Amino acid sequence: MGLGLGFAYAILRNMFDKSVKSPEDIEDADISFLTWIPEIASFNTTGKFSELIVADETNTIASDAFKSLRTIIRYAKIDGNAKVILVTSSAPSEGKSLVSLNLAGSFAQARNKTVIIDCDLRRPRIHNMVGLTRIPGFTDYLVGKCSYEDLFKKTSIEDLFVVPAGTIPPNPTELLDSKGMKSFLNRLRNDFNIVILDSPPLVTLADSIILSRIVDETVLVAMANKTDLDLVKKSVEQLKKIEEPTFIGVLLNKFNLKNNYGSYYYKYAYTYSRNGNHKNKSIFAKQKSNGKTHIDEKGNSVDIKTEDIPSN
C-alpha cells in the first residue's frame, strides 16, 4: 500500500508540475533551445562561493558549459557579427546574472575585449558578484555625474570589464529607453568586441523589451524544475512581438543531466576519462552540433572558423 501511494503521489505531482524539466520540454513547445548549464558549486580559496565560475580553473565542467554557450551564441546568426547581447529571464531568481557574468568572462577568455553592463536597475547584483561598488555606474554617466572613462572596472580575467548600475533612478524604464542609452551602447560597440547586458526579468516589467530592441541578440534564461513552461512561452511571445526580434533561444540553467538521462548517460556525457592525460575532458551531450567547436588535447572546447572545417 505504501509503495502504491508513493507511486500515485509521484504521478500526480508530475501531472500538476508545469515547470521546465528538460531541453525536450522547450523544443516540444516549438521554442528555440540554445544549450544547458549544469548545477554549479564553486568555492574559492577563502571558502566563499565564487560566482565568476569561468575563472576557476578546477571547475572544467561548468567552464566548458559557458564556452559551449559562447560558441552557440557566436554562430546563432549567419553573419556572426553580433556584438551586443542581452540576457534576461521570465521571473526573478533564475540565474540570469550568473549566466551574464560567466558568459562575458568566457568571451573575454577567448581574447575578446568584453564589457558587462548591469542594466537591472531594480535589483542590481553584478557589482557584488565581483566585489565592486555600485556607484559610479552607467546611470551616473547618462545624467552627467561621471566621465565615460570612470565607468570601467577591471576584473580577475584579462579583457573583462564591468560597468555597475550606478545610482538607482526614479524612472528606470524611461532612462533605458532614452537617446542617451542608445548613444552609450553605440559607443560601447566601437570600444569593445562584445557587450553583455544583464537586464531585469520580463514579468511585469518593460525594461527587457526596451533593451531587446536595441541589441543584436537576446537570450532567455529558464531554470530547470522551477520556471513555469507557460511563463516561458509568454516571455518568448513578448520578445517576438517587437518589430525586429532579436530573440535567439532559451538557455536551461541548473539542468541535472544525471536525474534526467540516467547515471550511465551522465558518466559518459560529462567525463571522457578521470585518469592520465585525459583527466576531466568534459563533453556535452544532448546539444545540437553546429560543427564549429571541438575539444582540444587539454579537454577545453575550442572555437574554430568555418573555413577551417574539413569538407569531409
GROMACS .gro file of N, CA and C in nm, residues 25 29 31 90 220 228-238:
model
   48
   25ASP      N    1   1.129   1.967  -2.327
   25ASP     CA    2   1.011   2.047  -2.294
   25ASP      C    3   1.009   2.177  -2.373
   29ALA      N    4   0.767   2.269  -2.724
   29ALA     CA    5   0.683   2.390  -2.727
   29ALA      C    6   0.715   2.476  -2.849
   31ILE      N    7   0.999   2.616  -2.931
   31ILE     CA    8   1.082   2.730  -2.891
   31ILE      C    9   1.228   2.693  -2.916
   90SER      N   10   1.240   3.501  -1.738
   90SER     CA   11   1.097   3.523  -1.724
   90SER      C   12   1.062   3.580  -1.587
  220LEU      N   13   1.707   3.412  -2.337
  220LEU     CA   14   1.614   3.397  -2.224
  220LEU      C   15   1.659   3.280  -2.137
  228ASP      N   16   0.808   2.805  -1.488
  228ASP     CA   17   0.685   2.753  -1.547
  228ASP      C   18   0.694   2.760  -1.699
  229LEU      N   19   0.662   2.650  -1.766
  229LEU     CA   20   0.672   2.645  -1.912
  229LEU      C   21   0.580   2.747  -1.977
  230ASP      N   22   0.460   2.766  -1.922
  230ASP     CA   23   0.368   2.865  -1.979
  230ASP      C   24   0.425   3.005  -1.969
  231LEU      N   25   0.500   3.033  -1.861
  231LEU     CA   26   0.563   3.164  -1.845
  231LEU      C   27   0.674   3.183  -1.948
  232VAL      N   28   0.746   3.076  -1.977
  232VAL     CA   29   0.849   3.081  -2.082
  232VAL      C   30   0.785   3.113  -2.217
  233LYS      N   31   0.674   3.046  -2.247
  233LYS     CA   32   0.604   3.070  -2.373
  233LYS      C   33   0.559   3.216  -2.385
  234LYS      N   34   0.503   3.270  -2.276
  234LYS     CA   35   0.458   3.409  -2.278
  234LYS      C   36   0.575   3.506  -2.295
  235SER      N   37   0.687   3.475  -2.231
  235SER     CA   38   0.806   3.559  -2.242
  235SER      C   39   0.859   3.561  -2.385
  236VAL      N   40   0.862   3.444  -2.448
  236VAL     CA   41   0.909   3.435  -2.586
  236VAL      C   42   0.815   3.513  -2.679
  237GLU      N   43   0.684   3.502  -2.654
  237GLU     CA   44   0.587   3.578  -2.734
  237GLU      C   45   0.612   3.728  -2.722
  238GLN      N   46   0.640   3.775  -2.602
  238GLN     CA   47   0.669   3.916  -2.581
  238GLN      C   48   0.792   3.960  -2.658
   0.00000   0.00000   0.00000
